[in-house]
Amino acid sequence: MDNNEVEGTIRNVAGKIEDAAGALTGDAEHQIKGKARQVAGTAQAKAGEVLDDVREFAAAKPVGAVLIAAGVAFALGMLFARRD
């Protein structure tokens, strides 16, 4: 489990708690902040999962990973190349 997954899950739970506290007290600002924290936590956790998948792929198929990285670098170079 990646560090981002753990932090994202914690942020998600904290957002749920903040959202619930805001709902109990009738504080819309806390509810919105809680929902925003939940979204940020979910995104961070998903990013950690993707990073784990990439690491596993690179460990299982290093040549394929290098070729993919080279292809992405070439595509970005072509995309951002200066054309005068």
PDB file of N, CA and C in Angstrom:
ATOM      1  N   MET A   1       0.849  -1.171   0.000  1.00  0.00           N
ATOM      2  CA  MET A   1       0.000   0.000   0.000  1.00  0.00           C
ATOM      3  C   MET A   1       0.896   1.236   0.000  1.00  0.00           C
ATOM      4  N   ASP A   2       0.597   2.139  -0.895  1.00  0.00           N
ATOM      5  CA  ASP A   2       1.379   3.352  -1.075  1.00  0.00           C
ATOM      6  C   ASP A   2       1.025   4.379  -0.004  1.00  0.00           C
ATOM      7  N   ASN A   3       1.976   5.248   0.302  1.00  0.00           N
ATOM      8  CA  ASN A   3       1.764   6.303   1.280  1.00  0.00           C
ATOM      9  C   ASN A   3       0.595   7.209   0.877  1.00  0.00           C
ATOM     10  N   ASN A   4       0.459   7.469  -0.431  1.00  0.00           N
ATOM     11  CA  ASN A   4      -0.645   8.298  -0.907  1.00  0.00           C
ATOM     12  C   ASN A   4      -1.992   7.643  -0.648  1.00  0.00           C
ATOM     13  N   GLU A   5      -2.041   6.323  -0.756  1.00  0.00           N
ATOM     14  CA  GLU A   5      -3.291   5.622  -0.485  1.00  0.00           C
ATOM     15  C   GLU A   5      -3.711   5.805   0.976  1.00  0.00           C
ATOM     16  N   VAL A   6      -2.758   5.682   1.880  1.00  0.00           N
ATOM     17  CA  VAL A   6      -3.044   5.828   3.312  1.00  0.00           C
ATOM     18  C   VAL A   6      -3.482   7.254   3.620  1.00  0.00           C
ATOM     19  N   GLU A   7      -2.711   8.223   3.144  1.00  0.00           N
ATOM     20  CA  GLU A   7      -3.047   9.619   3.404  1.00  0.00           C
ATOM     21  C   GLU A   7      -4.388   9.995   2.769  1.00  0.00           C
ATOM     22  N   GLY A   8      -4.647   9.483   1.583  1.00  0.00           N
ATOM     23  CA  GLY A   8      -5.909   9.764   0.917  1.00  0.00           C
ATOM     24  C   GLY A   8      -7.093   9.194   1.671  1.00  0.00           C
ATOM     25  N   THR A   9      -6.938   7.988   2.186  1.00  0.00           N
ATOM     26  CA  THR A   9      -8.013   7.362   2.965  1.00  0.00           C
ATOM     27  C   THR A   9      -8.259   8.143   4.248  1.00  0.00           C
ATOM     28  N   ILE A  10      -7.194   8.563   4.902  1.00  0.00           N
ATOM     29  CA  ILE A  10      -7.340   9.364   6.124  1.00  0.00           C
ATOM     30  C   ILE A  10      -8.034  10.686   5.810  1.00  0.00           C
ATOM     31  N   ARG A  11      -7.635  11.327   4.720  1.00  0.00           N
ATOM     32  CA  ARG A  11      -8.257  12.597   4.330  1.00  0.00           C
ATOM     33  C   ARG A  11      -9.738  12.395   3.999  1.00  0.00           C
ATOM     34  N   ASN A  12     -10.050  11.290   3.353  1.00  0.00           N
ATOM     35  CA  ASN A  12     -11.436  10.980   3.012  1.00  0.00           C
ATOM     36  C   ASN A  12     -12.285  10.806   4.272  1.00  0.00           C
ATOM     37  N   VAL A  13     -11.772  10.054   5.235  1.00  0.00           N
ATOM     38  CA  VAL A  13     -12.497   9.837   6.494  1.00  0.00           C
ATOM     39  C   VAL A  13     -12.649  11.153   7.256  1.00  0.00           C
ATOM     40  N   ALA A  14     -11.598  11.957   7.290  1.00  0.00           N
ATOM     41  CA  ALA A  14     -11.682  13.256   7.969  1.00  0.00           C
ATOM     42  C   ALA A  14     -12.729  14.142   7.302  1.00  0.00           C
ATOM     43  N   GLY A  15     -12.815  14.068   5.985  1.00  0.00           N
ATOM     44  CA  GLY A  15     -13.827  14.836   5.270  1.00  0.00           C
ATOM     45  C   GLY A  15     -15.235  14.383   5.599  1.00  0.00           C
ATOM     46  N   LYS A  16     -15.416  13.075   5.732  1.00  0.00           N
ATOM     47  CA  LYS A  16     -16.737  12.551   6.111  1.00  0.00           C
ATOM     48  C   LYS A  16     -17.129  13.026   7.509  1.00  0.00           C
ATOM     49  N   ILE A  17     -16.166  13.022   8.410  1.00  0.00           N
ATOM     50  CA  ILE A  17     -16.443  13.481   9.777  1.00  0.00           C
ATOM     51  C   ILE A  17     -16.785  14.968   9.776  1.00  0.00           C
ATOM     52  N   GLU A  18     -16.010  15.756   9.028  1.00  0.00           N
ATOM     53  CA  GLU A  18     -16.266  17.194   8.967  1.00  0.00           C
ATOM     54  C   GLU A  18     -17.625  17.478   8.317  1.00  0.00           C
ATOM     55  N   ASP A  19     -17.958  16.715   7.279  1.00  0.00           N
ATOM     56  CA  ASP A  19     -19.251  16.871   6.618  1.00  0.00           C
ATOM     57  C   ASP A  19     -20.388  16.550   7.584  1.00  0.00           C
ATOM     58  N   ALA A  20     -20.250  15.462   8.329  1.00  0.00           N
ATOM     59  CA  ALA A  20     -21.288  15.076   9.293  1.00  0.00           C
ATOM     60  C   ALA A  20     -21.415  16.098  10.416  1.00  0.00           C
ATOM     61  N   ALA A  21     -20.284  16.593  10.892  1.00  0.00           N
ATOM     62  CA  ALA A  21     -20.318  17.611  11.953  1.00  0.00           C
ATOM     63  C   ALA A  21     -21.004  18.880  11.453  1.00  0.00           C
ATOM     64  N   GLY A  22     -20.722  19.251  10.219  1.00  0.00           N
ATOM     65  CA  GLY A  22     -21.373  20.416   9.643  1.00  0.00           C
ATOM     66  C   GLY A  22     -22.865  20.217   9.480  1.00  0.00           C
ATOM     67  N   ALA A  23     -23.258  18.989   9.128  1.00  0.00           N
ATOM     68  CA  ALA A  23     -24.687  18.701   8.983  1.00  0.00           C
ATOM     69  C   ALA A  23     -25.395  18.750  10.340  1.00  0.00           C
ATOM     70  N   LEU A  24     -24.724  18.246  11.381  1.00  0.00           N
ATOM     71  CA  LEU A  24     -25.332  18.251  12.720  1.00  0.00           C
ATOM     72  C   LEU A  24     -25.496  19.661  13.270  1.00  0.00           C
ATOM     73  N   THR A  25     -24.510  20.510  12.991  1.00  0.00           N
ATOM     74  CA  THR A  25     -24.564  21.872  13.525  1.00  0.00           C
ATOM     75  C   THR A  25     -25.245  22.850  12.578  1.00  0.00           C
ATOM     76  N   GLY A  26     -25.540  22.394  11.366  1.00  0.00           N
ATOM     77  CA  GLY A  26     -26.164  23.277  10.389  1.00  0.00           C
ATOM     78  C   GLY A  26     -25.194  24.250   9.753  1.00  0.00           C
ATOM     79  N   ASP A  27     -23.909  23.940   9.811  1.00  0.00           N
ATOM     80  CA  ASP A  27     -22.865  24.809   9.255  1.00  0.00           C
ATOM     81  C   ASP A  27     -22.541  24.353   7.828  1.00  0.00           C
ATOM     82  N   ALA A  28     -23.065  25.075   6.853  1.00  0.00           N
ATOM     83  CA  ALA A  28     -22.880  24.704   5.452  1.00  0.00           C
ATOM     84  C   ALA A  28     -21.415  24.795   5.030  1.00  0.00           C
ATOM     85  N   GLU A  29     -20.673  25.746   5.598  1.00  0.00           N
ATOM     86  CA  GLU A  29     -19.264  25.907   5.238  1.00  0.00           C
ATOM     87  C   GLU A  29     -18.461  24.652   5.604  1.00  0.00           C
ATOM     88  N   HIS A  30     -18.722  24.101   6.788  1.00  0.00           N
ATOM     89  CA  HIS A  30     -18.020  22.881   7.195  1.00  0.00           C
ATOM     90  C   HIS A  30     -18.433  21.701   6.322  1.00  0.00           C
ATOM     91  N   GLN A  31     -19.685  21.662   5.930  1.00  0.00           N
ATOM     92  CA  GLN A  31     -20.135  20.578   5.053  1.00  0.00           C
ATOM     93  C   GLN A  31     -19.403  20.639   3.719  1.00  0.00           C
ATOM     94  N   ILE A  32     -19.295  21.843   3.153  1.00  0.00           N
ATOM     95  CA  ILE A  32     -18.613  22.002   1.863  1.00  0.00           C
ATOM     96  C   ILE A  32     -17.137  21.651   1.990  1.00  0.00           C
ATOM     97  N   LYS A  33     -16.504  22.115   3.060  1.00  0.00           N
ATOM     98  CA  LYS A  33     -15.093  21.782   3.281  1.00  0.00           C
ATOM     99  C   LYS A  33     -14.919  20.272   3.444  1.00  0.00           C
ATOM    100  N   GLY A  34     -15.857  19.636   4.154  1.00  0.00           N
ATOM    101  CA  GLY A  34     -15.787  18.187   4.344  1.00  0.00           C
ATOM    102  C   GLY A  34     -15.917  17.435   3.035  1.00  0.00           C
ATOM    103  N   LYS A  35     -16.852  17.867   2.193  1.00  0.00           N
ATOM    104  CA  LYS A  35     -17.022  17.214   0.890  1.00  0.00           C
ATOM    105  C   LYS A  35     -15.794  17.421   0.004  1.00  0.00           C
ATOM    106  N   ALA A  36     -15.223  18.627   0.057  1.00  0.00           N
ATOM    107  CA  ALA A  36     -14.007  18.896  -0.721  1.00  0.00           C
ATOM    108  C   ALA A  36     -12.852  18.019  -0.237  1.00  0.00           C
ATOM    109  N   ARG A  37     -12.744  17.847   1.073  1.00  0.00           N
ATOM    110  CA  ARG A  37     -11.689  16.997   1.627  1.00  0.00           C
ATOM    111  C   ARG A  37     -11.891  15.537   1.214  1.00  0.00           C
ATOM    112  N   GLN A  38     -13.146  15.107   1.152  1.00  0.00           N
ATOM    113  CA  GLN A  38     -13.440  13.739   0.710  1.00  0.00           C
ATOM    114  C   GLN A  38     -12.989  13.529  -0.734  1.00  0.00           C
ATOM    115  N   VAL A  39     -13.306  14.489  -1.598  1.00  0.00           N
ATOM    116  CA  VAL A  39     -12.922  14.382  -3.006  1.00  0.00           C
ATOM    117  C   VAL A  39     -11.397  14.361  -3.133  1.00  0.00           C
ATOM    118  N   ALA A  40     -10.724  15.242  -2.410  1.00  0.00           N
ATOM    119  CA  ALA A  40      -9.261  15.283  -2.454  1.00  0.00           C
ATOM    120  C   ALA A  40      -8.666  13.973  -1.939  1.00  0.00           C
ATOM    121  N   GLY A  41      -9.247  13.435  -0.885  1.00  0.00           N
ATOM    122  CA  GLY A  41      -8.758  12.170  -0.338  1.00  0.00           C
ATOM    123  C   GLY A  41      -8.944  11.016  -1.294  1.00  0.00           C
ATOM    124  N   THR A  42     -10.106  10.974  -1.941  1.00  0.00           N
ATOM    125  CA  THR A  42     -10.365   9.905  -2.916  1.00  0.00           C
ATOM    126  C   THR A  42      -9.398  10.005  -4.083  1.00  0.00           C
ATOM    127  N   ALA A  43      -9.159  11.225  -4.579  1.00  0.00           N
ATOM    128  CA  ALA A  43      -8.224  11.406  -5.689  1.00  0.00           C
ATOM    129  C   ALA A  43      -6.810  10.996  -5.295  1.00  0.00           C
ATOM    130  N   GLN A  44      -6.397  11.354  -4.090  1.00  0.00           N
ATOM    131  CA  GLN A  44      -5.051  10.997  -3.626  1.00  0.00           C
ATOM    132  C   GLN A  44      -4.919   9.486  -3.479  1.00  0.00           C
ATOM    133  N   ALA A  45      -5.952   8.836  -2.959  1.00  0.00           N
ATOM    134  CA  ALA A  45      -5.909   7.383  -2.807  1.00  0.00           C
ATOM    135  C   ALA A  45      -5.839   6.697  -4.168  1.00  0.00           C
ATOM    136  N   LYS A  46      -6.608   7.185  -5.130  1.00  0.00           N
ATOM    137  CA  LYS A  46      -6.576   6.602  -6.475  1.00  0.00           C
ATOM    138  C   LYS A  46      -5.207   6.813  -7.126  1.00  0.00           C
ATOM    139  N   ALA A  47      -4.615   7.980  -6.915  1.00  0.00           N
ATOM    140  CA  ALA A  47      -3.276   8.233  -7.457  1.00  0.00           C
ATOM    141  C   ALA A  47      -2.272   7.249  -6.869  1.00  0.00           C
ATOM    142  N   GLY A  48      -2.407   6.950  -5.589  1.00  0.00           N
ATOM    143  CA  GLY A  48      -1.532   5.966  -4.959  1.00  0.00           C
ATOM    144  C   GLY A  48      -1.717   4.578  -5.550  1.00  0.00           C
ATOM    145  N   GLU A  49      -2.964   4.214  -5.843  1.00  0.00           N
ATOM    146  CA  GLU A  49      -3.236   2.911  -6.460  1.00  0.00           C
ATOM    147  C   GLU A  49      -2.608   2.823  -7.848  1.00  0.00           C
ATOM    148  N   VAL A  50      -2.755   3.892  -8.627  1.00  0.00           N
ATOM    149  CA  VAL A  50      -2.174   3.913  -9.969  1.00  0.00           C
ATOM    150  C   VAL A  50      -0.658   3.808  -9.887  1.00  0.00           C
ATOM    151  N   LEU A  51      -0.068   4.518  -8.946  1.00  0.00           N
ATOM    152  CA  LEU A  51       1.383   4.467  -8.777  1.00  0.00           C
ATOM    153  C   LEU A  51       1.841   3.054  -8.414  1.00  0.00           C
ATOM    154  N   ASP A  52       1.093   2.382  -7.549  1.00  0.00           N
ATOM    155  CA  ASP A  52       1.411   0.994  -7.218  1.00  0.00           C
ATOM    156  C   ASP A  52       1.331   0.098  -8.451  1.00  0.00           C
ATOM    157  N   ASP A  53       0.293   0.288  -9.257  1.00  0.00           N
ATOM    158  CA  ASP A  53       0.136  -0.520 -10.468  1.00  0.00           C
ATOM    159  C   ASP A  53       1.291  -0.295 -11.434  1.00  0.00           C
ATOM    160  N   VAL A  54       1.714   0.962 -11.572  1.00  0.00           N
ATOM    161  CA  VAL A  54       2.833   1.276 -12.462  1.00  0.00           C
ATOM    162  C   VAL A  54       4.119   0.634 -11.946  1.00  0.00           C
ATOM    163  N   ARG A  55       4.329   0.696 -10.649  1.00  0.00           N
ATOM    164  CA  ARG A  55       5.533   0.071 -10.070  1.00  0.00           C
ATOM    165  C   ARG A  55       5.537  -1.442 -10.291  1.00  0.00           C
ATOM    166  N   GLU A  56       4.378  -2.067 -10.106  1.00  0.00           N
ATOM    167  CA  GLU A  56       4.283  -3.513 -10.315  1.00  0.00           C
ATOM    168  C   GLU A  56       4.541  -3.870 -11.778  1.00  0.00           C
ATOM    169  N   PHE A  57       3.976  -3.078 -12.699  1.00  0.00           N
ATOM    170  CA  PHE A  57       4.199  -3.319 -14.125  1.00  0.00           C
ATOM    171  C   PHE A  57       5.674  -3.165 -14.472  1.00  0.00           C
ATOM    172  N   ALA A  58       6.296  -2.103 -13.952  1.00  0.00           N
ATOM    173  CA  ALA A  58       7.706  -1.853 -14.255  1.00  0.00           C
ATOM    174  C   ALA A  58       8.600  -2.957 -13.694  1.00  0.00           C
ATOM    175  N   ALA A  59       8.233  -3.490 -12.534  1.00  0.00           N
ATOM    176  CA  ALA A  59       9.024  -4.577 -11.958  1.00  0.00           C
ATOM    177  C   ALA A  59       8.836  -5.877 -12.738  1.00  0.00           C
ATOM    178  N   ALA A  60       7.624  -6.108 -13.230  1.00  0.00           N
ATOM    179  CA  ALA A  60       7.343  -7.343 -13.960  1.00  0.00           C
ATOM    180  C   ALA A  60       7.875  -7.289 -15.393  1.00  0.00           C
ATOM    181  N   LYS A  61       7.781  -6.127 -16.023  1.00  0.00           N
ATOM    182  CA  LYS A  61       8.181  -5.990 -17.428  1.00  0.00           C
ATOM    183  C   LYS A  61       9.008  -4.711 -17.604  1.00  0.00           C
ATOM    184  N   PRO A  62      10.274  -4.751 -17.197  1.00  0.00           N
ATOM    185  CA  PRO A  62      11.088  -3.525 -17.248  1.00  0.00           C
ATOM    186  C   PRO A  62      11.313  -3.008 -18.666  1.00  0.00           C
ATOM    187  N   VAL A  63      11.491  -3.890 -19.642  1.00  0.00           N
ATOM    188  CA  VAL A  63      11.727  -3.432 -21.011  1.00  0.00           C
ATOM    189  C   VAL A  63      10.482  -2.722 -21.539  1.00  0.00           C
ATOM    190  N   GLY A  64       9.328  -3.294 -21.289  1.00  0.00           N
ATOM    191  CA  GLY A  64       8.079  -2.668 -21.717  1.00  0.00           C
ATOM    192  C   GLY A  64       7.879  -1.313 -21.068  1.00  0.00           C
ATOM    193  N   ALA A  65       8.230  -1.209 -19.789  1.00  0.00           N
ATOM    194  CA  ALA A  65       8.083   0.057 -19.075  1.00  0.00           C
ATOM    195  C   ALA A  65       8.998   1.125 -19.667  1.00  0.00           C
ATOM    196  N   VAL A  66      10.233   0.741 -20.013  1.00  0.00           N
ATOM    197  CA  VAL A  66      11.171   1.703 -20.607  1.00  0.00           C
ATOM    198  C   VAL A  66      10.678   2.144 -21.983  1.00  0.00           C
ATOM    199  N   LEU A  67      10.145   1.204 -22.762  1.00  0.00           N
ATOM    200  CA  LEU A  67       9.638   1.562 -24.086  1.00  0.00           C
ATOM    201  C   LEU A  67       8.426   2.487 -23.984  1.00  0.00           C
ATOM    202  N   ILE A  68       7.555   2.230 -23.043  1.00  0.00           N
ATOM    203  CA  ILE A  68       6.398   3.107 -22.848  1.00  0.00           C
ATOM    204  C   ILE A  68       6.857   4.495 -22.418  1.00  0.00           C
ATOM    205  N   ALA A  69       7.798   4.554 -21.483  1.00  0.00           N
ATOM    206  CA  ALA A  69       8.307   5.854 -21.029  1.00  0.00           C
ATOM    207  C   ALA A  69       8.960   6.609 -22.182  1.00  0.00           C
ATOM    208  N   ALA A  70       9.696   5.912 -23.022  1.00  0.00           N
ATOM    209  CA  ALA A  70      10.332   6.554 -24.169  1.00  0.00           C
ATOM    210  C   ALA A  70       9.274   7.070 -25.144  1.00  0.00           C
ATOM    211  N   GLY A  71       8.223   6.292 -25.351  1.00  0.00           N
ATOM    212  CA  GLY A  71       7.147   6.725 -26.239  1.00  0.00           C
ATOM    213  C   GLY A  71       6.435   7.956 -25.709  1.00  0.00           C
ATOM    214  N   VAL A  72       6.175   7.976 -24.419  1.00  0.00           N
ATOM    215  CA  VAL A  72       5.528   9.142 -23.809  1.00  0.00           C
ATOM    216  C   VAL A  72       6.438  10.365 -23.909  1.00  0.00           C
ATOM    217  N   ALA A  73       7.726  10.177 -23.644  1.00  0.00           N
ATOM    218  CA  ALA A  73       8.671  11.293 -23.740  1.00  0.00           C
ATOM    219  C   ALA A  73       8.736  11.820 -25.167  1.00  0.00           C
ATOM    220  N   PHE A  74       8.747  10.927 -26.143  1.00  0.00           N
ATOM    221  CA  PHE A  74       8.776  11.351 -27.544  1.00  0.00           C
ATOM    222  C   PHE A  74       7.511  12.117 -27.901  1.00  0.00           C
ATOM    223  N   ALA A  75       6.357  11.609 -27.466  1.00  0.00           N
ATOM    224  CA  ALA A  75       5.087  12.276 -27.763  1.00  0.00           C
ATOM    225  C   ALA A  75       5.034  13.660 -27.126  1.00  0.00           C
ATOM    226  N   LEU A  76       5.485  13.778 -25.880  1.00  0.00           N
ATOM    227  CA  LEU A  76       5.504  15.087 -25.227  1.00  0.00           C
ATOM    228  C   LEU A  76       6.479  16.033 -25.910  1.00  0.00           C
ATOM    229  N   GLY A  77       7.612  15.510 -26.341  1.00  0.00           N
ATOM    230  CA  GLY A  77       8.581  16.328 -27.066  1.00  0.00           C
ATOM    231  C   GLY A  77       8.006  16.855 -28.364  1.00  0.00           C
ATOM    232  N   MET A  78       7.285  16.006 -29.084  1.00  0.00           N
ATOM    233  CA  MET A  78       6.653  16.442 -30.327  1.00  0.00           C
ATOM    234  C   MET A  78       5.546  17.455 -30.056  1.00  0.00           C
ATOM    235  N   LEU A  79       4.830  17.259 -28.979  1.00  0.00           N
ATOM    236  CA  LEU A  79       3.719  18.143 -28.643  1.00  0.00           C
ATOM    237  C   LEU A  79       4.203  19.545 -28.264  1.00  0.00           C
ATOM    238  N   PHE A  80       5.279  19.591 -27.504  1.00  0.00           N
ATOM    239  CA  PHE A  80       5.770  20.868 -27.005  1.00  0.00           C
ATOM    240  C   PHE A  80       6.958  21.433 -27.807  1.00  0.00           C
ATOM    241  N   ALA A  81       7.280  20.810 -28.929  1.00  0.00           N
ATOM    242  CA  ALA A  81       8.413  21.271 -29.732  1.00  0.00           C
ATOM    243  C   ALA A  81       8.111  22.651 -30.301  1.00  0.00           C
ATOM    244  N   ARG A  82       9.123  23.466 -30.316  1.00  0.00           N
ATOM    245  CA  ARG A  82       8.965  24.819 -30.875  1.00  0.00           C
ATOM    246  C   ARG A  82       9.017  24.706 -32.388  1.00  0.00           C
ATOM    247  N   ARG A  83       8.053  25.286 -32.996  1.00  0.00           N
ATOM    248  CA  ARG A  83       8.018  25.304 -34.452  1.00  0.00           C
ATOM    249  C   ARG A  83       8.031  26.767 -34.896  1.00  0.00           C
ATOM    250  N   ASP A  84       9.140  27.166 -35.466  1.00  0.00           N
ATOM    251  CA  ASP A  84       9.265  28.564 -35.926  1.00  0.00           C
ATOM    252  C   ASP A  84       8.919  28.700 -37.373  1.00  0.00           C
TER     253      ASP A  84
END
